[in-house]
Coordinates of C-alpha atoms and ligand atoms in Angstrom, one line a residue:
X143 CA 50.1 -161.4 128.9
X144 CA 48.9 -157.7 129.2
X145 CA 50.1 -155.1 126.6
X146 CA 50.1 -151.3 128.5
X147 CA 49.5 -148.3 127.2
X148 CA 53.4 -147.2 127.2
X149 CA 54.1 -150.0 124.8
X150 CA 51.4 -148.8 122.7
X151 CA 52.6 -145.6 122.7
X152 CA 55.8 -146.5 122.1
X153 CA 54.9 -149.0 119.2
X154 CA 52.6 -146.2 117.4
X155 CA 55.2 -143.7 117.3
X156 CA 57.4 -145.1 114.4
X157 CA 54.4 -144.8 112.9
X158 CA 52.8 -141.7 113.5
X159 CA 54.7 -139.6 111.0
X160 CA 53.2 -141.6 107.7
X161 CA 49.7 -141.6 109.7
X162 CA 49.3 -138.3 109.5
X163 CA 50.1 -137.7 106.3
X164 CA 47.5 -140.6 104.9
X165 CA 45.0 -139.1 107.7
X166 CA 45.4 -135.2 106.3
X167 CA 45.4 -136.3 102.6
X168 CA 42.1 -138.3 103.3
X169 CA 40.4 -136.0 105.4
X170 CA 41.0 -133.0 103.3
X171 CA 39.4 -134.6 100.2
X172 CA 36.4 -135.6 102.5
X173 CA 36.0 -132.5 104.2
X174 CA 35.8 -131.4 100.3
X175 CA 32.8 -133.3 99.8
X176 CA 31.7 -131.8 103.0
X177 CA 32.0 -134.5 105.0
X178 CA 32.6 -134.3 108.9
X179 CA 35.6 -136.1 109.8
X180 CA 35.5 -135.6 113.2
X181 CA 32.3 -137.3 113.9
X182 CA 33.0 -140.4 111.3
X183 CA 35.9 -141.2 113.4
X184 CA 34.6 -140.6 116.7
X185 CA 31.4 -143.1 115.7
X186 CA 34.1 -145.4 114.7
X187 CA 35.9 -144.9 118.3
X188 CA 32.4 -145.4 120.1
X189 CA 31.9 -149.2 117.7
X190 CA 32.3 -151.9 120.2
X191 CA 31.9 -155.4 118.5
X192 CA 31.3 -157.9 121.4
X193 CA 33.7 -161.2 121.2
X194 CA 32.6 -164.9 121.0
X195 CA 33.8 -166.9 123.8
X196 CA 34.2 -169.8 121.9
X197 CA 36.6 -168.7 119.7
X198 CA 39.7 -168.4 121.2
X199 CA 41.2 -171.3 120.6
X200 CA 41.5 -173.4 117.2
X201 CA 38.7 -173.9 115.8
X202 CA 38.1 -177.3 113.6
X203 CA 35.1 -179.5 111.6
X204 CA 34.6 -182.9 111.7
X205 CA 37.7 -183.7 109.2
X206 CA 40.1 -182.3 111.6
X207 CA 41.7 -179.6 114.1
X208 CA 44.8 -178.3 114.4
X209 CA 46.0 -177.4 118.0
X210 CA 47.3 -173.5 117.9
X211 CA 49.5 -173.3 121.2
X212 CA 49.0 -170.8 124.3
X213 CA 45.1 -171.3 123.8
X214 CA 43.2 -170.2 127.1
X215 CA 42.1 -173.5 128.8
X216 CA 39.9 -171.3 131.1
X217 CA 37.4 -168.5 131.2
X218 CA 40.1 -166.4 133.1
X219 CA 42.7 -167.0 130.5
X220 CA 39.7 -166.2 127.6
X221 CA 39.4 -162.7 128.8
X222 CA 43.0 -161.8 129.3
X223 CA 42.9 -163.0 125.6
X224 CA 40.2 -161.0 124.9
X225 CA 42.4 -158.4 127.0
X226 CA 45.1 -158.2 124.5
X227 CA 42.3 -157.7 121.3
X228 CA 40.8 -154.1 123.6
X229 CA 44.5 -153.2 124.2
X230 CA 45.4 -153.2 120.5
X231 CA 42.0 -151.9 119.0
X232 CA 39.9 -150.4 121.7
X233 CA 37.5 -152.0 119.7
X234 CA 36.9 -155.5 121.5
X235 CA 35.5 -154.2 124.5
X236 CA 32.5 -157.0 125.6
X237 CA 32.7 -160.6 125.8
X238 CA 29.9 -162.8 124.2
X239 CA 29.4 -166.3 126.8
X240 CA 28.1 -169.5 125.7
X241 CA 27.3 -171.8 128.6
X242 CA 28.0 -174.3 129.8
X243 CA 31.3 -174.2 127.7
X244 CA 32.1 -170.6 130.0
X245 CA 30.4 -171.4 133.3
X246 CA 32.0 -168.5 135.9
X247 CA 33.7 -170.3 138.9
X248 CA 33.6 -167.3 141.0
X249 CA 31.5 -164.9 139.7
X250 CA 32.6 -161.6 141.2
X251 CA 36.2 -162.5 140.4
X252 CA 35.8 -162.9 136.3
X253 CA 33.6 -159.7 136.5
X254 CA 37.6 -158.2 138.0
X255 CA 39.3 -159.4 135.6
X256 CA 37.1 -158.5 133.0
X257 CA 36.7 -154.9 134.1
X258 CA 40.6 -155.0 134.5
X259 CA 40.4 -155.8 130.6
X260 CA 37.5 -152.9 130.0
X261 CA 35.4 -156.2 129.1
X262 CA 31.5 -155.9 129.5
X263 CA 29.3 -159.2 129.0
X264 CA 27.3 -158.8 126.0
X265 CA 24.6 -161.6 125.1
X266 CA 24.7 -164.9 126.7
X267 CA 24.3 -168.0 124.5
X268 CA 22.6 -170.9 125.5
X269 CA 23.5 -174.5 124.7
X270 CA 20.7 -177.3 123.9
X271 CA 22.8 -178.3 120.9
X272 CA 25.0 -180.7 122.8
X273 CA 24.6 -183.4 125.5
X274 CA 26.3 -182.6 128.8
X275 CA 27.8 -185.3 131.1
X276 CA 25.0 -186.7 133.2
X277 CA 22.4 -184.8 131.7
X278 CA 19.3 -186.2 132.4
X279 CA 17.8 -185.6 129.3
X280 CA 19.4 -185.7 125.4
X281 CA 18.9 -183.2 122.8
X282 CA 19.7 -185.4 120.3
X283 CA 15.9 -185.0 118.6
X284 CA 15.9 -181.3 119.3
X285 CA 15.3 -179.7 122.4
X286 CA 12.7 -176.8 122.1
X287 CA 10.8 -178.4 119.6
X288 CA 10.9 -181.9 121.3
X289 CA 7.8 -183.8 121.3
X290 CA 8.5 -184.9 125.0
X291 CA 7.7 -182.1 127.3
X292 CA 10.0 -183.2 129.7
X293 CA 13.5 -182.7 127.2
X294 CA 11.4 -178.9 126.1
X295 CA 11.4 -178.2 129.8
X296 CA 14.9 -179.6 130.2
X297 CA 16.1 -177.1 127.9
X298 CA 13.8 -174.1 128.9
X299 CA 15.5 -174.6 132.6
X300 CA 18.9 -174.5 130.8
X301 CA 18.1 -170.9 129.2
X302 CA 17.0 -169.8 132.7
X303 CA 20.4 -170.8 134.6
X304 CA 21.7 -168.6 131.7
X305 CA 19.9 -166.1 132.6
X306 CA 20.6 -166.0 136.0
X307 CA 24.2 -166.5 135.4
X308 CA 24.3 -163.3 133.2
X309 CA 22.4 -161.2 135.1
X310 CA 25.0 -162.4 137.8
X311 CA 27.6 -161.1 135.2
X312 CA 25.7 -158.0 134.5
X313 CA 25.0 -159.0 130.7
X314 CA 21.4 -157.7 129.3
X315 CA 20.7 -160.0 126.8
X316 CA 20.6 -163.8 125.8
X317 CA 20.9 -165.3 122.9
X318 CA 18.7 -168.6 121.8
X319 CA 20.3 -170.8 118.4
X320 CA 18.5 -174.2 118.3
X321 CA 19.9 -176.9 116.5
X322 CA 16.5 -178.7 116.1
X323 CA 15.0 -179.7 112.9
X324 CA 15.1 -183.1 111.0
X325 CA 17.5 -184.6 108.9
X326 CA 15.2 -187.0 106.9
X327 CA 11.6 -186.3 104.9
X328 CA 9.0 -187.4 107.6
X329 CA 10.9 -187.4 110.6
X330 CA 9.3 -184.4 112.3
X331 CA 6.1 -182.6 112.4
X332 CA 6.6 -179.3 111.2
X333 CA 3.3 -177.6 112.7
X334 CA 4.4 -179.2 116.4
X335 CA 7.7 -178.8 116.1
X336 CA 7.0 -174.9 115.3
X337 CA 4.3 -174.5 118.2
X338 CA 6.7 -176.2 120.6
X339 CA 9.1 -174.2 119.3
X340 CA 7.1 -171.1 120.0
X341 CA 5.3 -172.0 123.4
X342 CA 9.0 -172.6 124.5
X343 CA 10.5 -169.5 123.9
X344 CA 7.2 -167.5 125.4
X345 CA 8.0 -169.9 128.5
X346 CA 11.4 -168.6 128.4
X347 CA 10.4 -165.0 127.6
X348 CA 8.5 -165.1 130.6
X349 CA 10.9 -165.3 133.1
X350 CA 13.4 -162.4 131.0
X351 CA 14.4 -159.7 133.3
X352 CA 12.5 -156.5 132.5
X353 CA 15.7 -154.5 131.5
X354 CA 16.8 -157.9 129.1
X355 CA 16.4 -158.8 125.3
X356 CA 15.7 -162.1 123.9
X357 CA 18.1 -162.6 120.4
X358 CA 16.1 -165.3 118.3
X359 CA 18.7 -166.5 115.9
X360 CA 17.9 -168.7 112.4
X361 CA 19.9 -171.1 110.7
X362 CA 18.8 -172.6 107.7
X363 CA 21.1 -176.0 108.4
X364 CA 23.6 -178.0 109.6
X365 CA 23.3 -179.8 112.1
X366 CA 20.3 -181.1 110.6
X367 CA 19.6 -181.4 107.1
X368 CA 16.6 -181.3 105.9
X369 CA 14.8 -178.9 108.2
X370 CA 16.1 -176.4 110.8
X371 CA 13.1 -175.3 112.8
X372 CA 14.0 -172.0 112.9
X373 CA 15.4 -171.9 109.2
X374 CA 15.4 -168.1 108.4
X375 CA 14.7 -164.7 109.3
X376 CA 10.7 -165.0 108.8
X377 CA 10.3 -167.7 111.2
X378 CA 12.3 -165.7 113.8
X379 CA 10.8 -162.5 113.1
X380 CA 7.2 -164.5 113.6
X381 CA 8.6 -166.0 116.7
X382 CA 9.9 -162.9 118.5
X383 CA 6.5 -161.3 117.3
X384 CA 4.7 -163.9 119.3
X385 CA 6.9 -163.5 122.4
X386 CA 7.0 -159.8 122.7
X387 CA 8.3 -156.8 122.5
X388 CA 11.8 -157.8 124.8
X389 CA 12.3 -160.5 121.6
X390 CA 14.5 -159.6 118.5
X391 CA 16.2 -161.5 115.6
X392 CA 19.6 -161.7 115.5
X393 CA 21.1 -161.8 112.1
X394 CA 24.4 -164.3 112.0
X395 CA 26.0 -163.7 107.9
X396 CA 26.9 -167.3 107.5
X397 CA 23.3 -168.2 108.0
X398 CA 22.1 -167.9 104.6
X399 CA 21.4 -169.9 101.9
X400 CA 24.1 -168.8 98.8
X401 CA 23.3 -165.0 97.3
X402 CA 20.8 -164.6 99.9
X403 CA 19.9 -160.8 100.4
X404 CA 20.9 -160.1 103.8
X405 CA 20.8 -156.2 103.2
X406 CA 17.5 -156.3 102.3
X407 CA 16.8 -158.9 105.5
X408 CA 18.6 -156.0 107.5
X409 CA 16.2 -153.3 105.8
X410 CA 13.1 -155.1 106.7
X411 CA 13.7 -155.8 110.1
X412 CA 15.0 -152.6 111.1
X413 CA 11.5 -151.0 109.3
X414 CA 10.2 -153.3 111.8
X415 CA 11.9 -152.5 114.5
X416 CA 12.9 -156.1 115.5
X417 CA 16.5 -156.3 114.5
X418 CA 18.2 -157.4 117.6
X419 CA 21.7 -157.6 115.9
X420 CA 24.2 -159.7 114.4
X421 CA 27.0 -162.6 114.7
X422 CA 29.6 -161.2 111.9
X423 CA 32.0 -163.3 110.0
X424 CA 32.4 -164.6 106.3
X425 CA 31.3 -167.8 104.0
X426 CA 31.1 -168.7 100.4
X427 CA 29.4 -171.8 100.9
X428 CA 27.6 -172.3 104.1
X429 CA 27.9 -171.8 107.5
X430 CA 32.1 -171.6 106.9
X431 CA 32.5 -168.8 110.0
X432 CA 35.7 -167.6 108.4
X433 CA 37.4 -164.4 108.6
X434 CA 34.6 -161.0 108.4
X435 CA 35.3 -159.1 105.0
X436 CA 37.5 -161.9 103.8
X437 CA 35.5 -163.2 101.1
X438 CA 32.4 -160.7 100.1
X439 CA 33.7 -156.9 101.5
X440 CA 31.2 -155.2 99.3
X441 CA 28.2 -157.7 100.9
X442 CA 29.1 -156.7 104.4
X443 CA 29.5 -152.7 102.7
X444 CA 26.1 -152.8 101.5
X445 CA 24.5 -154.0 105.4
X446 CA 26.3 -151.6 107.0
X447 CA 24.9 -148.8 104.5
X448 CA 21.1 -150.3 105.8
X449 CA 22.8 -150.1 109.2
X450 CA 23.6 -146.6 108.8
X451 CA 20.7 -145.3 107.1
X452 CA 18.7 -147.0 110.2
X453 CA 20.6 -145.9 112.5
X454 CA 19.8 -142.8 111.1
X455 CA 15.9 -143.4 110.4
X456 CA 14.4 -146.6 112.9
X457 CA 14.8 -144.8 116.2
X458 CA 11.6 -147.7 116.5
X459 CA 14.7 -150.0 116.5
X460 CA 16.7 -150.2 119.5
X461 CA 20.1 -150.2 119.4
X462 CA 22.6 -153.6 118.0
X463 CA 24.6 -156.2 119.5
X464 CA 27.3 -156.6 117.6
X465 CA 29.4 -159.9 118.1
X466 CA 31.5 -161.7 116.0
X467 CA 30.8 -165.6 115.5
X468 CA 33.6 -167.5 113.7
X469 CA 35.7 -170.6 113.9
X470 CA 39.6 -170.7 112.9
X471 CA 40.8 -173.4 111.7
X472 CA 44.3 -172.6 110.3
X473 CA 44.7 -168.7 111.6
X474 CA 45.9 -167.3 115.4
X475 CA 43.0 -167.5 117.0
X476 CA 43.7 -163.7 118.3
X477 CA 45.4 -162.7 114.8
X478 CA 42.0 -163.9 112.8
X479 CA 39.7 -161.5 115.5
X480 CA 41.9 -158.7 114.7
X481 CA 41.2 -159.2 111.1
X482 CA 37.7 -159.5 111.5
X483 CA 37.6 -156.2 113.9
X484 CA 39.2 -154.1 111.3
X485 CA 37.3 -155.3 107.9
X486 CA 33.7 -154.4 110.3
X487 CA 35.5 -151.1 111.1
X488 CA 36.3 -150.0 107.5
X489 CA 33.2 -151.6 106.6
X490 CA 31.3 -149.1 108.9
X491 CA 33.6 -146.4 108.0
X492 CA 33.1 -146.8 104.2
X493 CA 28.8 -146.8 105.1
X494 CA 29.3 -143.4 107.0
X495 CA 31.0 -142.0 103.9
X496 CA 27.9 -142.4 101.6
X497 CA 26.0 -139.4 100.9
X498 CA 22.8 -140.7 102.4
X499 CA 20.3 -137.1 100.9
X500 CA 22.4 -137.6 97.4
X501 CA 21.4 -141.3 97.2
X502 CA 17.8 -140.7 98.0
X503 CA 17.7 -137.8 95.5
X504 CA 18.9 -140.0 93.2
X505 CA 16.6 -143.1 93.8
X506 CA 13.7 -140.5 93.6
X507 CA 14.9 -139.9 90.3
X508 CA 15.6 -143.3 89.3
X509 CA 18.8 -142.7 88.5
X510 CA 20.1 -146.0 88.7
X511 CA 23.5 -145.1 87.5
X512 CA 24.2 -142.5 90.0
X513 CA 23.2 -144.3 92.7
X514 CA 25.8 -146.9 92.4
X515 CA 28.0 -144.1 91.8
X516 CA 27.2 -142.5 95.4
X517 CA 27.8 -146.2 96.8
X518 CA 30.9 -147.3 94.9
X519 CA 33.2 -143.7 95.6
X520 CA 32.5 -144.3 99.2
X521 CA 33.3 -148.3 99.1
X522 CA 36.4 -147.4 97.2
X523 CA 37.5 -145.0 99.4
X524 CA 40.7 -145.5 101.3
X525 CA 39.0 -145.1 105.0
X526 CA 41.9 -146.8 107.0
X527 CA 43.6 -143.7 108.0
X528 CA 40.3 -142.7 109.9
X529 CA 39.9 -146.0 111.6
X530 CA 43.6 -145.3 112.4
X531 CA 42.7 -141.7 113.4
X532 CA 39.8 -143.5 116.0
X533 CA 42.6 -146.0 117.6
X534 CA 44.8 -142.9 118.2
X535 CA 42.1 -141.2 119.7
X536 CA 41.7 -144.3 122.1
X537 CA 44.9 -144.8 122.7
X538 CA 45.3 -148.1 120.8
X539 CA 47.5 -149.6 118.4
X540 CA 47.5 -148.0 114.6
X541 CA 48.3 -151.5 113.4
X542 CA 46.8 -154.1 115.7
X543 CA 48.0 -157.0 114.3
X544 CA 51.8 -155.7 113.4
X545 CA 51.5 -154.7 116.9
X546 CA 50.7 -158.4 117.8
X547 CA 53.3 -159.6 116.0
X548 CA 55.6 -157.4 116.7
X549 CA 55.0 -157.6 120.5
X550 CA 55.1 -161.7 120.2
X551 CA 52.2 -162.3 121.8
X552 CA 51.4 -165.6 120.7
X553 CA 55.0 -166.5 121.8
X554 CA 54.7 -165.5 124.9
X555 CA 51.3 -167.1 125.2
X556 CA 53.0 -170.1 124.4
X557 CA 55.5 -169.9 126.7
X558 CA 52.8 -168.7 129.5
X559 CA 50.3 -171.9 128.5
X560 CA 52.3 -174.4 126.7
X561 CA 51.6 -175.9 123.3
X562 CA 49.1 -178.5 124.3
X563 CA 46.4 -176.3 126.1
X564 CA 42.6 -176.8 124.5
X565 CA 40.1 -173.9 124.8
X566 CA 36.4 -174.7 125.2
X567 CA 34.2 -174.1 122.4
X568 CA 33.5 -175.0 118.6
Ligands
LRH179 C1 25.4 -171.7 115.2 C2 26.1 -170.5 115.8 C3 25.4 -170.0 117.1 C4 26.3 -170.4 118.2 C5 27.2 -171.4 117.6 C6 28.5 -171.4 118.3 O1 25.9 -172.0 114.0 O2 26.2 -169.5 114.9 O3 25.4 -168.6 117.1 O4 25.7 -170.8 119.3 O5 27.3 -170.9 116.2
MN180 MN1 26.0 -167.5 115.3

């Protein structure tokens, strides 16, 4: 299934007419305030949000999944999924790997289709979470922070074969989530566990390509429960501290204990210069990976105002990967991405609106009130027309997911795949 840019155009212009008028009446009231429009929607035409390879198909938990039809049973089918999200939003345009659920058959023919799609291979995720057929070592009592040295250097060999497979690929980054911890009091050693952890990860480090970035990512549970090694954002920061200056932590929103701060976590590690980026999606409870800006907008608002101030102010930061990480359960698979692409667009748009010198005048003067004034009118400020305005510009859909619908695309995957196909993944 490929959508071309005729049919775009074609689908966008029963639509233009009303777009233009929400676009002028917007823009004139911002270009009141002084704003400039132009560059707020070309900075949301340049976002890129990289997508997770694992979740094309339905997602499920231990209760239960529920099979969605025409899911991509390979890694060729993956991208032309992936294909369909850049078509409709010129927003999707890198693919996020996780190996060995995405292992490339033939290398320089997924880097065609991929480029056919506009697709570049953002961070590689390794895998010592699971036990592969035949592996000759298990995981099950952690893998990094193992007390045999033969699983650790089981699993530090894994993360080099993801390496090589991504540089193969042409990604520039890998990104290291470890299941390990304990699920009982006593079980594990914290101290070893942690300096396994750590020796590990510089033995990993070691062998990173000079142009590549390490992306430590913390979990504070699940699949263990009682300790995660690498629980939160202190132990990573620590760890990618010890490794070097290639090492970053990688913020994923569902892994946070409930009302946890992440803006201020974002803050911090930008100050620091060690903010590698983030997995985006939603939770009210734990790790639920449900649609981004479904359940706490504002939340994901007040990041991307740290994101934009230090975007603006960390030049000691390099620049973010940003990737979504989520699991559906009950939505399209494609449908629920292009959900979660437009609430991080309006997100960002609604953090490029904030007066960034009026709220620091403002905080200088303590004037608490105002300052949540200066957030609020930009939060509740109707930015859709300009993420509309930055599709136009790329020649994408004004409303992906009518579009979607509208084109059938989940029919005609069906009809393409079949009802029964399983895609790798979570
Ligand atoms: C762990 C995680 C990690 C991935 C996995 C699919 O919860 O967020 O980023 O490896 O999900
Ligand atoms: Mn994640």
């Amino acid at each position: 299934m490929k959508i071309d840019k005729n049919s775009i155009s074609d689908y966008n212009s029963q639509y233009k007419d009303t777009f233009e008028q929400e676009f002028r009446f917007v823009s004139d009231s911002l270009e009141q305030k002084g704003l400039n429009v132009e560059s707020v929607v070309k900075k949301i035409s340049d976002f890129q949000v990289a997508i997770p390879s694992w979740a094309l198909g339905a997602g499920g938990t231990r209760f239960g999944r529920f099979s969605y039809g025409g899911e991509p049973s390979s890694l060729e089918q993956k991208l032309n999924d992936i294909g369909v999200l850049n078509a409709l939003t010129k927003s999707a345009g890198a693919v996020s790997l996780h190996i060995p659920w995405d292992i490339p058959d033939d290398t320089q023919a997924i880097k065609e289709i991929a480029e056919s799609h506009g697709i570049a291979f953002d961070a590689m995720n390794s895998n010592t979470f699971q036990d592969q057929p035949g592996a000759e070592e298990t995981y099950k009592f952690g893998s990094l922070n193992n007390t045999s040295k033969n699983v650790r250097d089981y699993a530090i060999q894994h993360n080099l074969d993801v390496i090589r497979i991504g540089e193969e690929l042409g990604s520039k980054s890998l990104t290291v989530w470890l299941a390990d911890g304990a699920n009982f009091p006593g079980q594990l050693n914290f101290q070893n566990a942690l300096k396994y952890t750590e020796d590990s990860l510089k033995s990993i480090y070691q062998y990173l390509p000079e142009d590549w970035r390490m992306f430590i990512e913390y979990k504070p549970y699940e699949p263990n429960f009682y300790s995660t090694t690498i629980q939160d954002w202190g132990t990573s920061f620590m760890l990618a501290n010890a490794c070097g200056e290639k090492a970053f932590t990688l913020v994923d929103l569902g892994h946070h204990l409930p009302n946890t701060n992440i803006e201020q976590i974002v803050a911090t590690l930008l100050l620091k210069g060690k903010l590698g980026g983030f997995h985006f999606n939603d939770s009210k409870y734990g790790d639920d990976d449900v649609t981004v800006g479904s359940i706490k907008p504002y939340a994901l608002f007040l990041i991307f105002n740290e994101l934009v101030y230090g975007m603006e102010n960390n030049p000691q930061n390099p620049s973010l990967a940003w990737m979504i990480d989520a699991s559906h359960n009950i939505k399209d698979p494609l449908e629920d991405l292009l959900q979660s692409i437009e609430a991080i667009l309006i997100a960002y748009a609604q953090a490029l609106l904030i007066d960034q010198k009026d709220l620091r005048e403002a905080q200088l003067q303590n004037d608490v009130v105002k300052c949540q004034e200066i957030l609020q009118d930009a939060y509740r400020t109707d930015v859709r027309p300009l993420v509309k305005a930055a599709r136009l510009k790329a020649n994408a859909a004004l409303n992906p997911l009518d579009a979607y619908r509208s084109f059938e695309v989940r029919k005609e995957l069906i009809k393409e795949r079949g009802n029964k196909t399983i895609a790798t993944g979570l």
